[in-house]
PDB file of C-alpha atoms in Angstrom:
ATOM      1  CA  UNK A   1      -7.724 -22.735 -17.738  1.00 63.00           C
ATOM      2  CA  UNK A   2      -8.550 -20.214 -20.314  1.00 78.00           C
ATOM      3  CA  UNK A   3      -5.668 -18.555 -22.658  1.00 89.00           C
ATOM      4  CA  UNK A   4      -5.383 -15.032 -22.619  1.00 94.00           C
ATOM      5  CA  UNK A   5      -4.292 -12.902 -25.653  1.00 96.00           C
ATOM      6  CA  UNK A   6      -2.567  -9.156 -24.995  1.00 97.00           C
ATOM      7  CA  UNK A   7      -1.087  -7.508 -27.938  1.00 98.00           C
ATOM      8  CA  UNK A   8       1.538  -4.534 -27.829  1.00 97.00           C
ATOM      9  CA  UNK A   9      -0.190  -0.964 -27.679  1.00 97.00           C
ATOM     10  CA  UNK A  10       2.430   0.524 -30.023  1.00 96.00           C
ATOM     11  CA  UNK A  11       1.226   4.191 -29.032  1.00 95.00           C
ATOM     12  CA  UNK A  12       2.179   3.717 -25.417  1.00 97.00           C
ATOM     13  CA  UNK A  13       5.195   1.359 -26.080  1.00 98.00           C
ATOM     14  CA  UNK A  14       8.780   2.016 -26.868  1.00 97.00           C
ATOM     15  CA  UNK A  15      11.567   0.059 -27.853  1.00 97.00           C
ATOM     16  CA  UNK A  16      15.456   1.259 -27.312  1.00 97.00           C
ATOM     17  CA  UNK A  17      19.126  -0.087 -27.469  1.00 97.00           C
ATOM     18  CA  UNK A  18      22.341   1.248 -25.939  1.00 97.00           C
ATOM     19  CA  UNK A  19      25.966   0.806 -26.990  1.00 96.00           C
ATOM     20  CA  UNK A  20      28.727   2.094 -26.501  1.00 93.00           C
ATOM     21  CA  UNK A  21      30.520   4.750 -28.901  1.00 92.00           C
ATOM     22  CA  UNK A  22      34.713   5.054 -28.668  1.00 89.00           C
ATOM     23  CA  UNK A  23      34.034   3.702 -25.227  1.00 86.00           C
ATOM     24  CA  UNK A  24      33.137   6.856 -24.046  1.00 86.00           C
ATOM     25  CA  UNK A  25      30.169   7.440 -24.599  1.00 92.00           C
ATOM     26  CA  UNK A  26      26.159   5.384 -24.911  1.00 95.00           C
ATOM     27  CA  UNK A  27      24.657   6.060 -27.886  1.00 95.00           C
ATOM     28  CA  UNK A  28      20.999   5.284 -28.257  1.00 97.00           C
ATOM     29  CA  UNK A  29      18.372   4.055 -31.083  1.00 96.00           C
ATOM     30  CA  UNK A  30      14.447   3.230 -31.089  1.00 97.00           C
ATOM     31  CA  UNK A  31      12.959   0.932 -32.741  1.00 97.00           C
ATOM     32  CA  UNK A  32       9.973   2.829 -34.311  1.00 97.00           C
ATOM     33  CA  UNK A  33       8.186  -0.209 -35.393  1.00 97.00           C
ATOM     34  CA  UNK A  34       7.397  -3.792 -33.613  1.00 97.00           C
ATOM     35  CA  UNK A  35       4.542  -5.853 -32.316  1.00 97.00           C
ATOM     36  CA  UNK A  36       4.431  -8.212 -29.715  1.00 97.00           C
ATOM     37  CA  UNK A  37       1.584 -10.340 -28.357  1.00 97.00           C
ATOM     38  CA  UNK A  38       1.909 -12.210 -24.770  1.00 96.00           C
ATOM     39  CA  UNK A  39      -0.842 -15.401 -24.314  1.00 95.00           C
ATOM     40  CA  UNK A  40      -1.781 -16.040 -20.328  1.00 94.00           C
ATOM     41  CA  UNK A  41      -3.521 -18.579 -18.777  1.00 89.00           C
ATOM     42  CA  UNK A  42      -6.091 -16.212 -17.320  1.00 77.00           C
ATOM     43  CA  UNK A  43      -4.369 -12.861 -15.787  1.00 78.00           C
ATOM     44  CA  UNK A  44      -1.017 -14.802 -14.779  1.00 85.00           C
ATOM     45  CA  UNK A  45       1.989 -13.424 -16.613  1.00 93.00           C
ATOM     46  CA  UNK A  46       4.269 -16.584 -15.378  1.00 93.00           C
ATOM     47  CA  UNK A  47       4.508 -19.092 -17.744  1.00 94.00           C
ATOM     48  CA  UNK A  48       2.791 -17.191 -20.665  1.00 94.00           C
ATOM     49  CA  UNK A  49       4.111 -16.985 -23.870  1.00 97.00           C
ATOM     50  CA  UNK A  50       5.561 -14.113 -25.746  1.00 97.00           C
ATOM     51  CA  UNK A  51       6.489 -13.346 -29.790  1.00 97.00           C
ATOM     52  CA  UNK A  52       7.715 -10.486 -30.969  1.00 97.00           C
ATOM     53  CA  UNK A  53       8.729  -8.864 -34.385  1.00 98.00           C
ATOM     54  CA  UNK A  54      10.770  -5.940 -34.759  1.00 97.00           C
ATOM     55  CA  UNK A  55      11.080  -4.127 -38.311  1.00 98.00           C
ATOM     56  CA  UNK A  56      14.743  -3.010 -38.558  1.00 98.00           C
ATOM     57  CA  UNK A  57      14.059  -0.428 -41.218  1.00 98.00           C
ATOM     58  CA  UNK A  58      12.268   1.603 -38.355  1.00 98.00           C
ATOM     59  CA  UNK A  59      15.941   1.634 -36.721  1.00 97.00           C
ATOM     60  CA  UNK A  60      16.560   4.749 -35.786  1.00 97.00           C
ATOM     61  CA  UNK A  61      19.680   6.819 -33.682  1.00 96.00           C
ATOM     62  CA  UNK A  62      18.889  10.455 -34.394  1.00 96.00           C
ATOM     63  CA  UNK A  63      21.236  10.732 -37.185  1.00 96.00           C
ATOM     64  CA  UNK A  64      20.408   9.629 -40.845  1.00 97.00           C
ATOM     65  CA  UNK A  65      23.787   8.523 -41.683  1.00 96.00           C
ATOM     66  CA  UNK A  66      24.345   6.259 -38.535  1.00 95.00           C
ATOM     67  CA  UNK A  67      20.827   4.553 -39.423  1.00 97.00           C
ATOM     68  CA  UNK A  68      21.498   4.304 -43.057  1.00 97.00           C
ATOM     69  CA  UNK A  69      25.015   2.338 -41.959  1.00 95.00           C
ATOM     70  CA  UNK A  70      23.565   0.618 -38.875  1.00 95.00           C
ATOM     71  CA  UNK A  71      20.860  -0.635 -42.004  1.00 97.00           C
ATOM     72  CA  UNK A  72      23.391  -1.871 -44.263  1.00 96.00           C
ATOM     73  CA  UNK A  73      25.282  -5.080 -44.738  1.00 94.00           C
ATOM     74  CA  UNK A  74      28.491  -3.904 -42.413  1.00 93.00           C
ATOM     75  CA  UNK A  75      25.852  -4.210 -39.705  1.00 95.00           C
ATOM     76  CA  UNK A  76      21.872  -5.511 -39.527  1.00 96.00           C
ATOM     77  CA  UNK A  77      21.521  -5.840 -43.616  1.00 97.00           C
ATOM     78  CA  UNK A  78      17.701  -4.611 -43.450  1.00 97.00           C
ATOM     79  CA  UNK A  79      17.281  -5.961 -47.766  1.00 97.00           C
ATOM     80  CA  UNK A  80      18.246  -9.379 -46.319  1.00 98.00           C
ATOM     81  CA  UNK A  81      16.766  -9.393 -42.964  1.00 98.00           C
ATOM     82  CA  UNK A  82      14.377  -6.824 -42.411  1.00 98.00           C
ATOM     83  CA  UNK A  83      13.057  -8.288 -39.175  1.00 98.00           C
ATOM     84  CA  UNK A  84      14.289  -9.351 -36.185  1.00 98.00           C
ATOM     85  CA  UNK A  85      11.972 -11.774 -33.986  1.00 98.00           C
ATOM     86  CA  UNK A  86      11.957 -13.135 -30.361  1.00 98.00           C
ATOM     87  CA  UNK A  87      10.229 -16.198 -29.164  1.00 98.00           C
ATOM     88  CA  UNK A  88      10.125 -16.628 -24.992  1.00 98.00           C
ATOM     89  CA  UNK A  89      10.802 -20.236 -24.402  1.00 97.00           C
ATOM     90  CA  UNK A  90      10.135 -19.616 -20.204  1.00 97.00           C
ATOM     91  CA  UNK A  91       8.619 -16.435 -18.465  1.00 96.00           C
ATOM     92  CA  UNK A  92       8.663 -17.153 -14.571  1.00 96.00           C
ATOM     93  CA  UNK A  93       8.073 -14.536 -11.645  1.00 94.00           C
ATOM     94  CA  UNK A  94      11.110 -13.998  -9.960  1.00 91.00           C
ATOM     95  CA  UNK A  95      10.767 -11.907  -7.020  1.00 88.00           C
ATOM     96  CA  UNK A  96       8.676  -8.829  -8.059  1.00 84.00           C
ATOM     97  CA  UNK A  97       9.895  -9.351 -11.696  1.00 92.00           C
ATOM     98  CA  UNK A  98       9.759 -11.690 -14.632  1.00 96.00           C
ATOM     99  CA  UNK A  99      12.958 -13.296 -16.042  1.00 97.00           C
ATOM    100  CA  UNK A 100      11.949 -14.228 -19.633  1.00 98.00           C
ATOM    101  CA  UNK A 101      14.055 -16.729 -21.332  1.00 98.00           C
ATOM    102  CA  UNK A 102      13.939 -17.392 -25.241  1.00 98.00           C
ATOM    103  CA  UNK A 103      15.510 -17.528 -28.496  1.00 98.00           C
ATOM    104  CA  UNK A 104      16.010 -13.919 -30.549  1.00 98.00           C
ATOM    105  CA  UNK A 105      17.063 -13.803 -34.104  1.00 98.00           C
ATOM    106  CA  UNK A 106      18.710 -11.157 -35.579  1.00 97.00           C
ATOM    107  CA  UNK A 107      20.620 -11.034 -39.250  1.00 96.00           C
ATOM    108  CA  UNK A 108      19.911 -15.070 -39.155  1.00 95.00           C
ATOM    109  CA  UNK A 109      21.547 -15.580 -36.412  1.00 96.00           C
ATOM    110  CA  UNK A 110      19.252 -16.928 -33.486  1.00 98.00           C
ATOM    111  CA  UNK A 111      20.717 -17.642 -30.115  1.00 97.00           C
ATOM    112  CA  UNK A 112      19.130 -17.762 -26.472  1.00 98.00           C
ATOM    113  CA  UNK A 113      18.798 -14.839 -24.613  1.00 98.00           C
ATOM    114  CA  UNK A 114      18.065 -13.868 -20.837  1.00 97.00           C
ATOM    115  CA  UNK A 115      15.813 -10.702 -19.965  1.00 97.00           C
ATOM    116  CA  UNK A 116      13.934  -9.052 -17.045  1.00 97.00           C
ATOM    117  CA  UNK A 117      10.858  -7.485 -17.079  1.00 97.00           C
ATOM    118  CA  UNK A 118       9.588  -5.787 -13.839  1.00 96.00           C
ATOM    119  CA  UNK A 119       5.969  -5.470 -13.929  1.00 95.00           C
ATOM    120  CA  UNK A 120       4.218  -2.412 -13.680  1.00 95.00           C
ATOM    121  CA  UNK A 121       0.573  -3.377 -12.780  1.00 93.00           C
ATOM    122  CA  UNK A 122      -2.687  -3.371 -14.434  1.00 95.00           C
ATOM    123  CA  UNK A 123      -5.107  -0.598 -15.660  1.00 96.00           C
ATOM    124  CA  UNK A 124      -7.958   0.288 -17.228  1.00 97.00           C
ATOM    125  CA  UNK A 125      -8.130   3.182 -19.262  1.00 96.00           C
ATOM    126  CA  UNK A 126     -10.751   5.827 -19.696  1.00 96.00           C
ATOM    127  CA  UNK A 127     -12.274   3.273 -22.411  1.00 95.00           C
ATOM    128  CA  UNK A 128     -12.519   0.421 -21.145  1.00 96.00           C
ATOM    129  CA  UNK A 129      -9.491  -1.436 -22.284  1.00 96.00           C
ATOM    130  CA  UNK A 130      -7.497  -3.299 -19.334  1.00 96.00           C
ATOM    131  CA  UNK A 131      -3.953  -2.620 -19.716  1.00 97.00           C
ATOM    132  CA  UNK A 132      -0.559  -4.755 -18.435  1.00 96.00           C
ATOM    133  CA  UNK A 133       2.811  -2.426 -17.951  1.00 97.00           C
ATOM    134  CA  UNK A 134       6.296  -3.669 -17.879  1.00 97.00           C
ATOM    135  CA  UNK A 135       9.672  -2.345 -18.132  1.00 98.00           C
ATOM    136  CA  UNK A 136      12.106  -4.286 -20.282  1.00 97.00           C
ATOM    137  CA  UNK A 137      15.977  -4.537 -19.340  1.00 97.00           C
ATOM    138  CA  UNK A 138      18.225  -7.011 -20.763  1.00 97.00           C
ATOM    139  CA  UNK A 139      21.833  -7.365 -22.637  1.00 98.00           C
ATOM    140  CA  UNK A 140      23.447  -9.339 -25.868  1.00 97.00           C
ATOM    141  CA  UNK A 141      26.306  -9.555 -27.536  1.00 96.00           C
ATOM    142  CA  UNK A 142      26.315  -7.886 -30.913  1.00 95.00           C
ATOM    143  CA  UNK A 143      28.853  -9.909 -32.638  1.00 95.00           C
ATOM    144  CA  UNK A 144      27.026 -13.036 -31.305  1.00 96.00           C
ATOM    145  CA  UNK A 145      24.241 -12.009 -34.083  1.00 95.00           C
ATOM    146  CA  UNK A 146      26.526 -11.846 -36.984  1.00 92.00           C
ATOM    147  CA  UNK A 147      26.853  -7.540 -36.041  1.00 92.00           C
ATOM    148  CA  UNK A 148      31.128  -7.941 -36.399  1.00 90.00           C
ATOM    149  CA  UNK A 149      31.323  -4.670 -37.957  1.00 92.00           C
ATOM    150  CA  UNK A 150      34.283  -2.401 -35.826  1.00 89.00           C
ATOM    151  CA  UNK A 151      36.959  -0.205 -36.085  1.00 89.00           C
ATOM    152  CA  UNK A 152      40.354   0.224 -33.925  1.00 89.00           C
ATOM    153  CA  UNK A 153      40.549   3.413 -32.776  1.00 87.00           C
ATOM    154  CA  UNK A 154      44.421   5.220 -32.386  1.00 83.00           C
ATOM    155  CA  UNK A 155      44.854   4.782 -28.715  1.00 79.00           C
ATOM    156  CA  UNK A 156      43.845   1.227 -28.558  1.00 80.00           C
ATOM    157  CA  UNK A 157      40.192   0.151 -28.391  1.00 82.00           C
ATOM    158  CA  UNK A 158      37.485   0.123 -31.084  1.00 87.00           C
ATOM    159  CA  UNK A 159      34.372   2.297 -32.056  1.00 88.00           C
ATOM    160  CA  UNK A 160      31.613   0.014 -30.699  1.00 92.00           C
ATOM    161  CA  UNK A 161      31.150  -1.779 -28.066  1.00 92.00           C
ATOM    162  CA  UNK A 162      30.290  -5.793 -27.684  1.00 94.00           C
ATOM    163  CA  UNK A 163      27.850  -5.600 -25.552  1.00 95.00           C
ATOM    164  CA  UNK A 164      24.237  -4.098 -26.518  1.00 96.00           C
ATOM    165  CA  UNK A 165      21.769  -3.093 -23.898  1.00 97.00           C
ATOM    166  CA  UNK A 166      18.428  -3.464 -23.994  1.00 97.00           C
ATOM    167  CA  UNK A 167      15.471  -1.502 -23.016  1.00 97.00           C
ATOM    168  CA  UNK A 168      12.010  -1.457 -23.202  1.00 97.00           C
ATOM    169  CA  UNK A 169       8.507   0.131 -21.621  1.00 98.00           C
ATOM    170  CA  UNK A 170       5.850  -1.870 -23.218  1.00 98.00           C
ATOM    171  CA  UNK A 171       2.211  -1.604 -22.487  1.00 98.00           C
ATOM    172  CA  UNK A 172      -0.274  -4.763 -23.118  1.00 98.00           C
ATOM    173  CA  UNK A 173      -3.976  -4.377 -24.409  1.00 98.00           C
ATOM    174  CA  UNK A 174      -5.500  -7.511 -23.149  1.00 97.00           C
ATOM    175  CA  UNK A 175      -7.912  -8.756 -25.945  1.00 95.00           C
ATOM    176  CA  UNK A 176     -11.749  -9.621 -25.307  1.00 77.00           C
TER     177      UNK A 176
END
């Protein structure tokens, strides 16, 4: 069978976390910059491959002084490790979607990590290029990646939360 190669359309592909803040309320951040590539055996998504790189200094919440602590040591240490990188180990349909199965590394730390993707189809835009859609959903552990940093808050409970969400829209140019 022949491999197919479909790299990330960055223009037409975002990347976001949620966690919570105080326990009250989600806060959210984008990852401005990242590439991904997915190989195929033809058009068949299951059992493909997928790699992806995420520069953390492209981190960003909407407020410069959360990014420039979210950057530091207390938390991601972007001088040290200034990427964070996911290799799928199994992608299998499941239902209508895709559970994808691999190792991410963040901060040095890599551990295995579960995700969905539910497929949005394929398209060809007005130039030619075909395109693949998906929508990204998944959930980590922070601390499980070396991100311990917290404060107790008066009351009882801390300022963030354990558990990191994980979002994603990503759009696939598949490659001639």
């Amino acid at each position: 069978m022949a491999t197919t190669k479909w790299t990330l359309d960055p223009t037409h592909s975002e990347l976001q976390f949620k966690v919570k803040h105080l326990m009250i309320t989600t806060i959210t951040g984008n990852l401005k910059s990242f590439k991904a590539e997915l190989d195929t055996e033809n058009d068949e998504f299951e059992n493909g491959k997928i790699s992806f790189e995420g520069d953390i200094n492209s981190l960003d919440t909407g407020n410069t002084d959360r990014d420039h602590h979210l950057k530091s040591a207390d938390f991601f240490n972007a001088v040290q490790f200034p990427t964070m990188e996911f290799q799928s180990s199994s992608l299998r349909k499941e239902g209508g979607d895709y559970l994808i199965q691999g190792d991410l590394t963040i901060k040095g730390e890599t551990k295995p990590v579960k995700l969905t993707a539910e497929f949005g189809g394929i398209a060809t835009d007005p130039w030619g290029n075909t395109k693949a859609g998906f929508t990204l959903n998944g959930k980590i552990i922070r601390t499980d990646f070396g991100l311990t940093w917290n404060a107790s808050i008066e009351g009882g409970g801390v300022m963030v939360s354990e558990e990191v969400r994980i979002l994603g829209e990503l759009q696939f140019v598949k490659q001639a």
